[in-house]
Coordinates of C-alpha atoms and ligand atoms in Angstrom, one line a residue:
X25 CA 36.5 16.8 9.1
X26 CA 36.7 13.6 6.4
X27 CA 34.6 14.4 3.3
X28 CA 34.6 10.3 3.2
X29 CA 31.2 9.1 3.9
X30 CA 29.6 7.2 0.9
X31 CA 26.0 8.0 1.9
X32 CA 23.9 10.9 3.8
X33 CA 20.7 10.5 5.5
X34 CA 18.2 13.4 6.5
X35 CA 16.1 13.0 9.4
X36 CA 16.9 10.4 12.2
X37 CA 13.7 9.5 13.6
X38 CA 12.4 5.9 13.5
X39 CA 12.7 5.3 10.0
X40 CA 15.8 7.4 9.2
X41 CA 17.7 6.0 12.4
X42 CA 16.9 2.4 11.3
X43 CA 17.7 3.2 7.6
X44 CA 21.1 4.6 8.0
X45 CA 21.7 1.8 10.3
X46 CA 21.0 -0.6 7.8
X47 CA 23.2 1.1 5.5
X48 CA 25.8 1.1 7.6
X49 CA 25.9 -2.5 8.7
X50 CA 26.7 -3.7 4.7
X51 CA 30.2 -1.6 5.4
X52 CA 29.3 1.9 3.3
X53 CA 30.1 4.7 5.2
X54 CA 27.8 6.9 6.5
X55 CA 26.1 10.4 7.9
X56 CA 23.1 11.3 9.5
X57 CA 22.0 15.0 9.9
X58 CA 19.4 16.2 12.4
X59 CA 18.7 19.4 14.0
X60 CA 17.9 17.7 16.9
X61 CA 22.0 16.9 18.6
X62 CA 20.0 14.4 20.9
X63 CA 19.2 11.7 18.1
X64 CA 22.9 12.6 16.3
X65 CA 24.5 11.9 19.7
X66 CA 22.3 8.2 19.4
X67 CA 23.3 7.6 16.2
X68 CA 27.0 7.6 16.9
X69 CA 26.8 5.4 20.0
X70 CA 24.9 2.9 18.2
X71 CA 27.2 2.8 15.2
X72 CA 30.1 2.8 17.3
X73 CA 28.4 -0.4 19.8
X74 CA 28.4 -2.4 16.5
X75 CA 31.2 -1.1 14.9
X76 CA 29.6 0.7 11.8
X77 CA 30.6 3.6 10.0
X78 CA 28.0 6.1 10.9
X79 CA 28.5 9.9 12.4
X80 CA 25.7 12.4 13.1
X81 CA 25.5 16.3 12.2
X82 CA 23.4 18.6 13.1
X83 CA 23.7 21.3 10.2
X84 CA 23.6 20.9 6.6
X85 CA 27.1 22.3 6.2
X86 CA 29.2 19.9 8.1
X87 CA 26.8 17.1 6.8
X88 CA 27.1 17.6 3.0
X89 CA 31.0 18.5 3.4
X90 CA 31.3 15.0 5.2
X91 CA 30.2 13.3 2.3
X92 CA 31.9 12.1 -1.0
X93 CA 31.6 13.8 -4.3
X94 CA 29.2 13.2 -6.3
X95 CA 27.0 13.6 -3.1
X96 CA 24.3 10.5 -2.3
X97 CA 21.3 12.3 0.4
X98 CA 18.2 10.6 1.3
X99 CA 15.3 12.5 3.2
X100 CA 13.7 10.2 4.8
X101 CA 11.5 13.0 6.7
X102 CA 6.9 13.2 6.7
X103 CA 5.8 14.3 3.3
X104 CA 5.0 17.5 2.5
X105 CA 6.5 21.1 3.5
X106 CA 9.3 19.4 5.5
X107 CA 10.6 17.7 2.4
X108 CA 10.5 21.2 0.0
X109 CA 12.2 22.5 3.4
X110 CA 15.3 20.2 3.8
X111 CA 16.0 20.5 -0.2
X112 CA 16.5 24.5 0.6
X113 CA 18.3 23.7 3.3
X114 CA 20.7 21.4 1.9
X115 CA 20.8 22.9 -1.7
X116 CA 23.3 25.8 -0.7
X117 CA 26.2 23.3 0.5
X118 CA 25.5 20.9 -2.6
X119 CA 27.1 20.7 -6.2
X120 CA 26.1 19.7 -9.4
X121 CA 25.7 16.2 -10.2
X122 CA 25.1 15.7 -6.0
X123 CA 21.8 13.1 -6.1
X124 CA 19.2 13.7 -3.7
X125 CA 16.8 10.9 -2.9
X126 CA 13.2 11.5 -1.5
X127 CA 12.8 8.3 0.6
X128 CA 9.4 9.4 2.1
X129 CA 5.6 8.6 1.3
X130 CA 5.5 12.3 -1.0
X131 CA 2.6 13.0 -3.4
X132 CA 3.5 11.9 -7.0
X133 CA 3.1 15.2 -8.5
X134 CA 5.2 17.0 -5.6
X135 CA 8.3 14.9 -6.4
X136 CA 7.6 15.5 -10.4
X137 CA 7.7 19.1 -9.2
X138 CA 11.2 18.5 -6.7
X139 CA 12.6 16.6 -9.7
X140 CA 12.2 19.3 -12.1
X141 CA 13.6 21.8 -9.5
X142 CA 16.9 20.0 -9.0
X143 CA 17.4 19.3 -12.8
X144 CA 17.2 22.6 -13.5
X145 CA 20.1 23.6 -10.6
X146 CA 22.2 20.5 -12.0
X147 CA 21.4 18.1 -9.2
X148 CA 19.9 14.8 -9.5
X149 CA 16.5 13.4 -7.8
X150 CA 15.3 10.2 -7.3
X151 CA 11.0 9.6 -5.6
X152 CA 11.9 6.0 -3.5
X153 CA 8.9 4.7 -1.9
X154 CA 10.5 2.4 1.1
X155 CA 8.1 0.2 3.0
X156 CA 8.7 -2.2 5.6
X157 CA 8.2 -0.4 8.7
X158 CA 10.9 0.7 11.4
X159 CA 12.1 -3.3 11.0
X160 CA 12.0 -3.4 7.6
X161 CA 14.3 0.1 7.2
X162 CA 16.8 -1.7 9.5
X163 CA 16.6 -5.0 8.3
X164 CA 15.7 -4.9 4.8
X165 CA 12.6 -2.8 3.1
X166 CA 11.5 -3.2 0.0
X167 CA 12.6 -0.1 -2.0
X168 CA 10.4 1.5 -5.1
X169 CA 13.4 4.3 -6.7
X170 CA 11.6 6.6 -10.0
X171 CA 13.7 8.8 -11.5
X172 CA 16.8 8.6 -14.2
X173 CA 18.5 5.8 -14.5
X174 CA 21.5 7.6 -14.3
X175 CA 20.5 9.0 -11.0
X176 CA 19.3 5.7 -9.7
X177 CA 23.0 3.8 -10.9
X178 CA 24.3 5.9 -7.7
X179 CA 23.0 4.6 -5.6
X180 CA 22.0 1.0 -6.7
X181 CA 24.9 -0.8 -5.0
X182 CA 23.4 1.3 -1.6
X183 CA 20.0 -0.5 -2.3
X184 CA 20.4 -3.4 -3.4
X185 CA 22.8 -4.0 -0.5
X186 CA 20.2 -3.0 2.3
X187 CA 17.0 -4.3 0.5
X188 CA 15.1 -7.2 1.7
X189 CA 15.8 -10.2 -0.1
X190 CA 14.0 -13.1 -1.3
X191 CA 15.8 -16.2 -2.9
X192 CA 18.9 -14.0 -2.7
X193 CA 17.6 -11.5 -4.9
X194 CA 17.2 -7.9 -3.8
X195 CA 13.5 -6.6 -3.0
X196 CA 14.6 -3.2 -5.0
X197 CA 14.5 -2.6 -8.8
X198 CA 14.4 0.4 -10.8
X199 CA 10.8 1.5 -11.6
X200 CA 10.4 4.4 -14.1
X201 CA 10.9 7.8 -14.9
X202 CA 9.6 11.0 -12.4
X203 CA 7.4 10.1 -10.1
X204 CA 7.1 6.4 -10.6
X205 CA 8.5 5.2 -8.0
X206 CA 6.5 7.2 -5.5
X207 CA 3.4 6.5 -7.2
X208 CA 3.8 2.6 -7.0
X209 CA 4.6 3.2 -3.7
X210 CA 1.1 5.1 -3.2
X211 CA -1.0 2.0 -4.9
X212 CA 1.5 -0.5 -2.4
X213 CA -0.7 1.6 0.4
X214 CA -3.9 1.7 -1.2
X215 CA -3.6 -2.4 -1.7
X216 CA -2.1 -2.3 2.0
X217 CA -5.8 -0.6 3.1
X218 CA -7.3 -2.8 1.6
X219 CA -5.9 -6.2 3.4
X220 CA -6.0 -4.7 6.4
X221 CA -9.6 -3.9 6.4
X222 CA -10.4 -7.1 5.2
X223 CA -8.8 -8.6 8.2
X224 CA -10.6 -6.7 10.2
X225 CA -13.8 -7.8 8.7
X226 CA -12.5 -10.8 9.3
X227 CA -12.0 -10.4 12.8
X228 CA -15.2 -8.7 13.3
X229 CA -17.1 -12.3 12.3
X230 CA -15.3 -14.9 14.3
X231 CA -15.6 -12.6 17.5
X232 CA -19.3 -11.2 16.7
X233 CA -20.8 -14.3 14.7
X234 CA -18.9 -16.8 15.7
X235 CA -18.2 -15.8 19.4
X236 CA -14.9 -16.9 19.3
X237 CA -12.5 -15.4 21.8
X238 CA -8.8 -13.7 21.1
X239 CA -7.4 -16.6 21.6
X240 CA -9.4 -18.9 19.2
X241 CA -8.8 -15.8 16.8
X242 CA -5.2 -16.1 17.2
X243 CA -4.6 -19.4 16.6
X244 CA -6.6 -18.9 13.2
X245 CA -4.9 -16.2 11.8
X246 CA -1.7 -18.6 13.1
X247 CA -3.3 -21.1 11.4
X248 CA -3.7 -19.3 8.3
X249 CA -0.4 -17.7 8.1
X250 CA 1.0 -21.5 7.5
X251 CA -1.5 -21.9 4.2
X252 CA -1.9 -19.9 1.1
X253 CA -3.0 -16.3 2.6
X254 CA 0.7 -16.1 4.5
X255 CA 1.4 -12.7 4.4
X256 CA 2.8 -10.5 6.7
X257 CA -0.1 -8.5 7.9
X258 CA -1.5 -11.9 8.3
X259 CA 1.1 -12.9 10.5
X260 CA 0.9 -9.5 12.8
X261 CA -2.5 -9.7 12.9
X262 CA -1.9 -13.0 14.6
X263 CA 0.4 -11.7 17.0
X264 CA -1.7 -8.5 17.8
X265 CA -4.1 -11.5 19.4
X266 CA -1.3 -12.2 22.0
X267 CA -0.7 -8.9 23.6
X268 CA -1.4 -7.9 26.6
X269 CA -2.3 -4.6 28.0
X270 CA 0.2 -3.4 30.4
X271 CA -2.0 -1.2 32.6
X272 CA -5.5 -4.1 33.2
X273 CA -2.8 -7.3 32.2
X274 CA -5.8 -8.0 29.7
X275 CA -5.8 -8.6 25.7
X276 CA -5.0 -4.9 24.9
X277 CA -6.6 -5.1 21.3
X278 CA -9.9 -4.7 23.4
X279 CA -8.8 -1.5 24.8
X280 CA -7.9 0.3 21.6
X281 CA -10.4 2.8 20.4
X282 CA -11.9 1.9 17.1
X283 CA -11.3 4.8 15.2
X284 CA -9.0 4.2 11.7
X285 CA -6.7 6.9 11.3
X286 CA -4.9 8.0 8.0
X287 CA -2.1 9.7 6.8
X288 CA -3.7 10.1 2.6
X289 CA -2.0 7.8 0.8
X290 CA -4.7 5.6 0.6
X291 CA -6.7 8.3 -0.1
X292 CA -4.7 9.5 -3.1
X293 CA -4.7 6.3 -4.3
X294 CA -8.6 5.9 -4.4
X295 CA -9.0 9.3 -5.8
X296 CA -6.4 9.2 -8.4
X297 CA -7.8 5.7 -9.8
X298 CA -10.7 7.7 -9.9
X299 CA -9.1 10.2 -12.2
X300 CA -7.8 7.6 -14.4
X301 CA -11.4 6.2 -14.9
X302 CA -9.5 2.6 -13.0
X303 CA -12.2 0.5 -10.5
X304 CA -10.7 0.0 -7.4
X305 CA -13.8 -0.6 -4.9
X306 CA -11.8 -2.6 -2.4
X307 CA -9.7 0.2 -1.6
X308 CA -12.2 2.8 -1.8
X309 CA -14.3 0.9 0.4
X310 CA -11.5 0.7 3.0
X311 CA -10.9 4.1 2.8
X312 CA -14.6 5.2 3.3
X313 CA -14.4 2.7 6.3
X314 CA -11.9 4.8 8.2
X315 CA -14.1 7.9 7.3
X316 CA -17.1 6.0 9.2
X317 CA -15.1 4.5 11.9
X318 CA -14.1 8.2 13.3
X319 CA -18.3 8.8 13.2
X320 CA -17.8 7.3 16.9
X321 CA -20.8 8.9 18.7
X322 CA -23.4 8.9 15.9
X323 CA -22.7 5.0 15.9
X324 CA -23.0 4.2 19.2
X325 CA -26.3 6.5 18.9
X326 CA -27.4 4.6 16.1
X327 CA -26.8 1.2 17.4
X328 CA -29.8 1.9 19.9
X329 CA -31.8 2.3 17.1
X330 CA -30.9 -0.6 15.4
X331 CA -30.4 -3.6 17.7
X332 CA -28.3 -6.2 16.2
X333 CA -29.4 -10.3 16.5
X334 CA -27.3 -12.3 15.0
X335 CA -28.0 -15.9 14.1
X336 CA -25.5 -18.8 12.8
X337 CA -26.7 -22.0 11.7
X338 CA -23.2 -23.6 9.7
X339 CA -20.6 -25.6 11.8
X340 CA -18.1 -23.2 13.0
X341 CA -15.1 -25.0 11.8
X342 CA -16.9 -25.2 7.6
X343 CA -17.4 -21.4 8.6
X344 CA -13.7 -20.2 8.9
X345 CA -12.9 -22.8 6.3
X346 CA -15.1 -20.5 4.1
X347 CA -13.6 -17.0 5.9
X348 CA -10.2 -18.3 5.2
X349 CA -11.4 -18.8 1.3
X350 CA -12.9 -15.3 1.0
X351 CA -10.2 -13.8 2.6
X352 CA -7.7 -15.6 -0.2
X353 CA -10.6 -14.3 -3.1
X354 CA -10.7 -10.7 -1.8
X355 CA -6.8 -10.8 -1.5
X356 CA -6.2 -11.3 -4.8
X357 CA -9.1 -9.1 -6.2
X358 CA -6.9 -6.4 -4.3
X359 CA -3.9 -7.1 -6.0
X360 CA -5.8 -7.4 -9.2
X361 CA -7.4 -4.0 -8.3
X362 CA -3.7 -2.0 -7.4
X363 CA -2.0 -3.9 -10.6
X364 CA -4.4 -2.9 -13.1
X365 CA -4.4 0.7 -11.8
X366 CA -0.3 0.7 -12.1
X367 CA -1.2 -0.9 -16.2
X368 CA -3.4 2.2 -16.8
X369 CA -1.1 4.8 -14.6
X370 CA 1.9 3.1 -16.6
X371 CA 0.3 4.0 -20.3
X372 CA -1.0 7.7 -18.9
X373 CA 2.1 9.0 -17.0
X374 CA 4.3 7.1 -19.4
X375 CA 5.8 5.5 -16.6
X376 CA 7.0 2.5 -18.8
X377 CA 6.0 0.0 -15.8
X378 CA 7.5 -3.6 -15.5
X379 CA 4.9 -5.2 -13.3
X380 CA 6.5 -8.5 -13.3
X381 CA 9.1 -7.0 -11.6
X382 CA 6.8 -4.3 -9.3
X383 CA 5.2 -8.0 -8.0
X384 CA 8.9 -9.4 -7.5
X385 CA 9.9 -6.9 -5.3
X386 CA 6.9 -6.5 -3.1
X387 CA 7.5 -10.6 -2.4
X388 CA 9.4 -8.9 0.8
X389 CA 10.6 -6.3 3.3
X390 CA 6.7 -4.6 2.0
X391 CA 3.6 -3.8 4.5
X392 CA 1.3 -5.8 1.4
X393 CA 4.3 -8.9 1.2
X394 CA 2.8 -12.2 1.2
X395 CA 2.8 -15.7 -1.0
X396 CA 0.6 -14.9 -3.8
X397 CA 2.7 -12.1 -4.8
X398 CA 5.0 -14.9 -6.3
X399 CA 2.4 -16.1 -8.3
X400 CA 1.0 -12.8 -9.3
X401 CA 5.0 -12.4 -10.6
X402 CA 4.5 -15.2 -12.9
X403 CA 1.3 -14.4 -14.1
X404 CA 2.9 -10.8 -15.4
X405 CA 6.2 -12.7 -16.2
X406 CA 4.1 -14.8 -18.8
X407 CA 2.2 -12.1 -20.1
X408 CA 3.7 -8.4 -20.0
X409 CA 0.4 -6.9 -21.0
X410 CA -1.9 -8.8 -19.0
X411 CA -4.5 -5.5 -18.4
X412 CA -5.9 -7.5 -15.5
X413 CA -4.7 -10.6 -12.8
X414 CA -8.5 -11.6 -13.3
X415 CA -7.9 -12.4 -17.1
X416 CA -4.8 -14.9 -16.3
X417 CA -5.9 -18.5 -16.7
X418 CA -4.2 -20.1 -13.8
X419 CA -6.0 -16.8 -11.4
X420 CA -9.1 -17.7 -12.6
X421 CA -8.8 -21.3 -11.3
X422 CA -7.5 -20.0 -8.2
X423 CA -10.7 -17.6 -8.4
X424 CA -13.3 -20.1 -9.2
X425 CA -12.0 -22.0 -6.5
X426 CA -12.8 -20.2 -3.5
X427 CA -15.5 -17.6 -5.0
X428 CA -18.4 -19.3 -3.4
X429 CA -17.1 -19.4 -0.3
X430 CA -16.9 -15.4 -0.4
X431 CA -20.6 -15.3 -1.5
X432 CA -21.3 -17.4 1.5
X433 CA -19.1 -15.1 4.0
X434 CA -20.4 -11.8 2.4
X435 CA -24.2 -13.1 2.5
X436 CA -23.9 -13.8 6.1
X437 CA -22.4 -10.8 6.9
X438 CA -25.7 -8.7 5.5
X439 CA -28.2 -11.1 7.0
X440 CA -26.4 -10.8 10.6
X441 CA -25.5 -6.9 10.4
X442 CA -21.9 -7.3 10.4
X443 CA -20.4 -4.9 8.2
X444 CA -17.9 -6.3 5.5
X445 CA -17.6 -3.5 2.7
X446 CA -14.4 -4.4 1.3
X447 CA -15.8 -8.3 1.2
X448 CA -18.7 -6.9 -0.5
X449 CA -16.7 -4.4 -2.7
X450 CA -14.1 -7.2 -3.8
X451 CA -17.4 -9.5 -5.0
X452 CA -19.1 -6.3 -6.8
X453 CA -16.0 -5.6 -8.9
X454 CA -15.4 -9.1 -9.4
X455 CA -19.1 -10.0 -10.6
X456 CA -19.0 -6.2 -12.2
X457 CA -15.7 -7.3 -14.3
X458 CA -17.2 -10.6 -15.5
X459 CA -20.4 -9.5 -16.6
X460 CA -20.1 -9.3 -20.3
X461 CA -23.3 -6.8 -20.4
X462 CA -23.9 -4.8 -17.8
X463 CA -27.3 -3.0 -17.2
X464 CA -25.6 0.4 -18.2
X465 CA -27.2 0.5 -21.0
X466 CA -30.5 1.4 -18.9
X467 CA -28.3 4.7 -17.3
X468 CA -27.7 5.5 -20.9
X469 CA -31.1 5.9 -21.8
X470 CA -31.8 7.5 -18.2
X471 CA -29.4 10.3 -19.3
X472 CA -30.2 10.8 -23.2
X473 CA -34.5 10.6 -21.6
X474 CA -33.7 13.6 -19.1
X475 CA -30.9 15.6 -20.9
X476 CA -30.3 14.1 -24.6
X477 CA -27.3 12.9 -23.5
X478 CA -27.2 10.6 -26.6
X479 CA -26.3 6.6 -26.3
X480 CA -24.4 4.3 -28.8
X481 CA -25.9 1.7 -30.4
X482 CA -25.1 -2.4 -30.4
X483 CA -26.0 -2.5 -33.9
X484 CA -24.7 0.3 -35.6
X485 CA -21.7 2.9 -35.5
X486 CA -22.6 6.5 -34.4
X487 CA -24.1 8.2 -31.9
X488 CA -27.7 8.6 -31.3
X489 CA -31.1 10.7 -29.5
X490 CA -35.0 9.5 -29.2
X491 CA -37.2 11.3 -28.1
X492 CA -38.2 9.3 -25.0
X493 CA -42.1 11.0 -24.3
Ligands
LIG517 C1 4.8 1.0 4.6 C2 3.7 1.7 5.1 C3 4.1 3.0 5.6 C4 3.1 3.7 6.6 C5 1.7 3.9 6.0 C6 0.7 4.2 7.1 O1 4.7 0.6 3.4 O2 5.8 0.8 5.2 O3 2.7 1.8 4.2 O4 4.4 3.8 4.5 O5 3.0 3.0 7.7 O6 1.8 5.0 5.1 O7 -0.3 4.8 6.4 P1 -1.6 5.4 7.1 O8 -1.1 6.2 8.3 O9 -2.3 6.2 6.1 O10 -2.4 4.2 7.6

């Protein structure tokens, strides 16, 4: 057996398959290891069809002995129990100074805890997030690597090779210490919930207010995709339009249950801004919109109840000239939302963050890729310390811009019952975040009245109690 191959790859279903692929077509050398002989077998016949370097195993023994010394692995297997599995599986054939890369969407704190595991047996661990979707692994992700930057030097020539790129630079960079790398990853998703829900809010007015049909629909997300919101999950959503069912020969988006499933992390990402005391209402209103969607029968109960009439008086065509604006406005409240979390998890996990550079790579191969993410790049490029997009002066000219029209969209949504909560959430935080006094001061007194909470005053320094009755 050779002990040649430059880099090993754990788990060959969709993503790992793709992955190693990738890998292999930049001319590294490679091996795959599955339990299952079926997807090894695959692998080989695909590697050998196109020439590559790429063998399958289907036990950790032969796998790790096929590789070179110091050892590179990536797991690219679901998060969770099967990740702490294939470490114990693999550990026993490794040596010290072998790396082993977590390329999978894992908790932050589970790969603090793997890291810290492997240090301690004299292996080295690196948290990747990889996004991009089965096409992205095999034809350039964007790739998120925390850990040492000793560790990550190993395999940087691997990465960098088989990232996406944009202007010939690769979409991979090194991101921080521990977990850093799977936490960004984790806010990438939260953002990622976000735009998505707000294209579907989008979607939900042109075909229920608006009446337009799937086809109109398409050819404005089309339409869109050629202006400033081009984006990738604009340009699917546009594509998603022109499907057809195979089993009716109709548009199958119809025929797809409307129930938002969820793997976490846009979960974890709500409820760990929440932790950090971080606003991120767009997300968490996406999130609590999958919750409600999978309420299926107590809607459809409830729309009895409450009959819907809606009513549009604009000119359609000044209408989706307005969507397209709030669309643009809630995008980048997302993105100011996500980067101000990764400022505040940067300081508290001392993650040492360049977000300058977190915005550079998500310009491709990423689920949340899309135009504005160059300017967002420049707008930390020019300021390092900027606490929030919302505070850059060229943002808030792109903000002022377009902000009425997402007043217009969101109050038209309420009056004609169409629900748009991350439209709605995007304008609360925005109005929230430029409101130099808020009425907070009123839940103050609330609290000191009822429990002598105590309250700070405008005037003076201190703390202080009335008695309210
Ligand atoms: C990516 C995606 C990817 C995955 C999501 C889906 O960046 O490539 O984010 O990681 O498709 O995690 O998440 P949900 O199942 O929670 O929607």
């Amino acid at each position: 057996m050779s002990t040649s191959a430059d880099f090993g790859l754990v788990g060959l279903g969709v993503m790992g398959r793709n992955f190693i692929l990738n890998v292999a077509s930049h001319g590294f050398s490679t091996s795959g290891l599955d339990r299952d002989m079926e997807k090894c077998n695959a692998l080989d016949k695909e590697a050998a069809a196109a020439g590559y370097k790429a063998k399958g195993y289907a036990t950790a023994k032969d796998f790790v002995n096929s590789l070179k010394a110091p050892r590179v692995i990536m797991m690219l297997v679901p998060a969770g129990a099967p990740v702490d599995a294939v470490i114990n599986d693999l550990m026993p054939h490794m040596s010290p100074g072998d790396l082993l890369i977590d390329g999978g969407n894992s908790f932050y704190t589970d790969t603090d805890r793997r890291e810290k595991f492997c240090q301690e047996k004299g292996f080295r661990f690196i948290g990747a997030g990889v996004s991009g979707g089965a096409k992205g692994a095999r034809l350039g992700p964007s790739i998120m690597p925390g850990g040492s930057p000793e560790a990550y030097a190993m395999v940087k020539p691997m990465f960098e090779a088989c990232a996406a790129k944009v202007n010939g630079e690769p979409c991979v960079t090194y991101i921080g210490p521990g977990s850093a790398g799977n936490y960004v990853k984790m806010v990438h998703n939260g953002i990622e919930y976000g735009l998505m829900q707000l294209l579907s809010e989008a979607y939900d007015i042109m075909k229920r207010l608006l009446g337009m049909s799937n086809e109109e629909i398409q050819s404005t997300f089309t339409q869109w995709n050629k202006g400033k919101l081009q984006s990738f999950l604009v340009e699917i959503t546009s594509q998603i339009f022109l499907k057809k069912d195979e089993l009716t020969g109709k548009d199958l988006v119809d025929f797809i249950q409307d129930k938002g499933k969820q793997k976490g992390t846009g979960k974890w990402t709500s409820q760990n801004a929440m932790d950090l005391g971080v606003p991120l209402l767009t997300v968490d209103a996406s999130v609590s919109m999958r919750v409600i969607s999978a309420y299926k029968d107590d809607r459809v109960q409830a729309e009895k109840l409450y009959p819907v009439t809606t009513k549009v008086q604009a000119e359609k065509a000044e209408l989706l000239r307005q969507l397209e604006d709030a669309l643009y406005f809630s995008f980048i409240i997302s993105y100011a939302q996500g980067m101000s979390m990764l400022a505040q998890a940067s300081v508290e996990y001392k993650y040492n963050l360049n977000l300058a550079e977190i915005a550079k790579i998500w310009r491709g191969g990423c689920i949340i890729r899309a135009v504005l993410l160059e300017d967002i790049t420049q707008a930390f490029k020019a300021n390092a310390g900027l606490k929030n997009l919302l505070l850059d002066a060229n943002f808030a000219q792109k903000i002022n811009g377009v902000q009425a029209a997402a007043r217009s969209i969101a109050a038209l949504s309420i009056q004609n019952g169409i629900p748009a909560a991350c439209l709605q959430a995007s304008i609360s935080y925005f109005d929230a975040m430029r409101t130099g006094r808020l009425a907070l001061n009123l839940v103050q007194a609330q609290r000191d009245f009822f429990g002598s909470h105590t309250y700070e005053r405008i005037d003076k320094e201190g703390t202080f109690h009335t008695e309210w009755e």
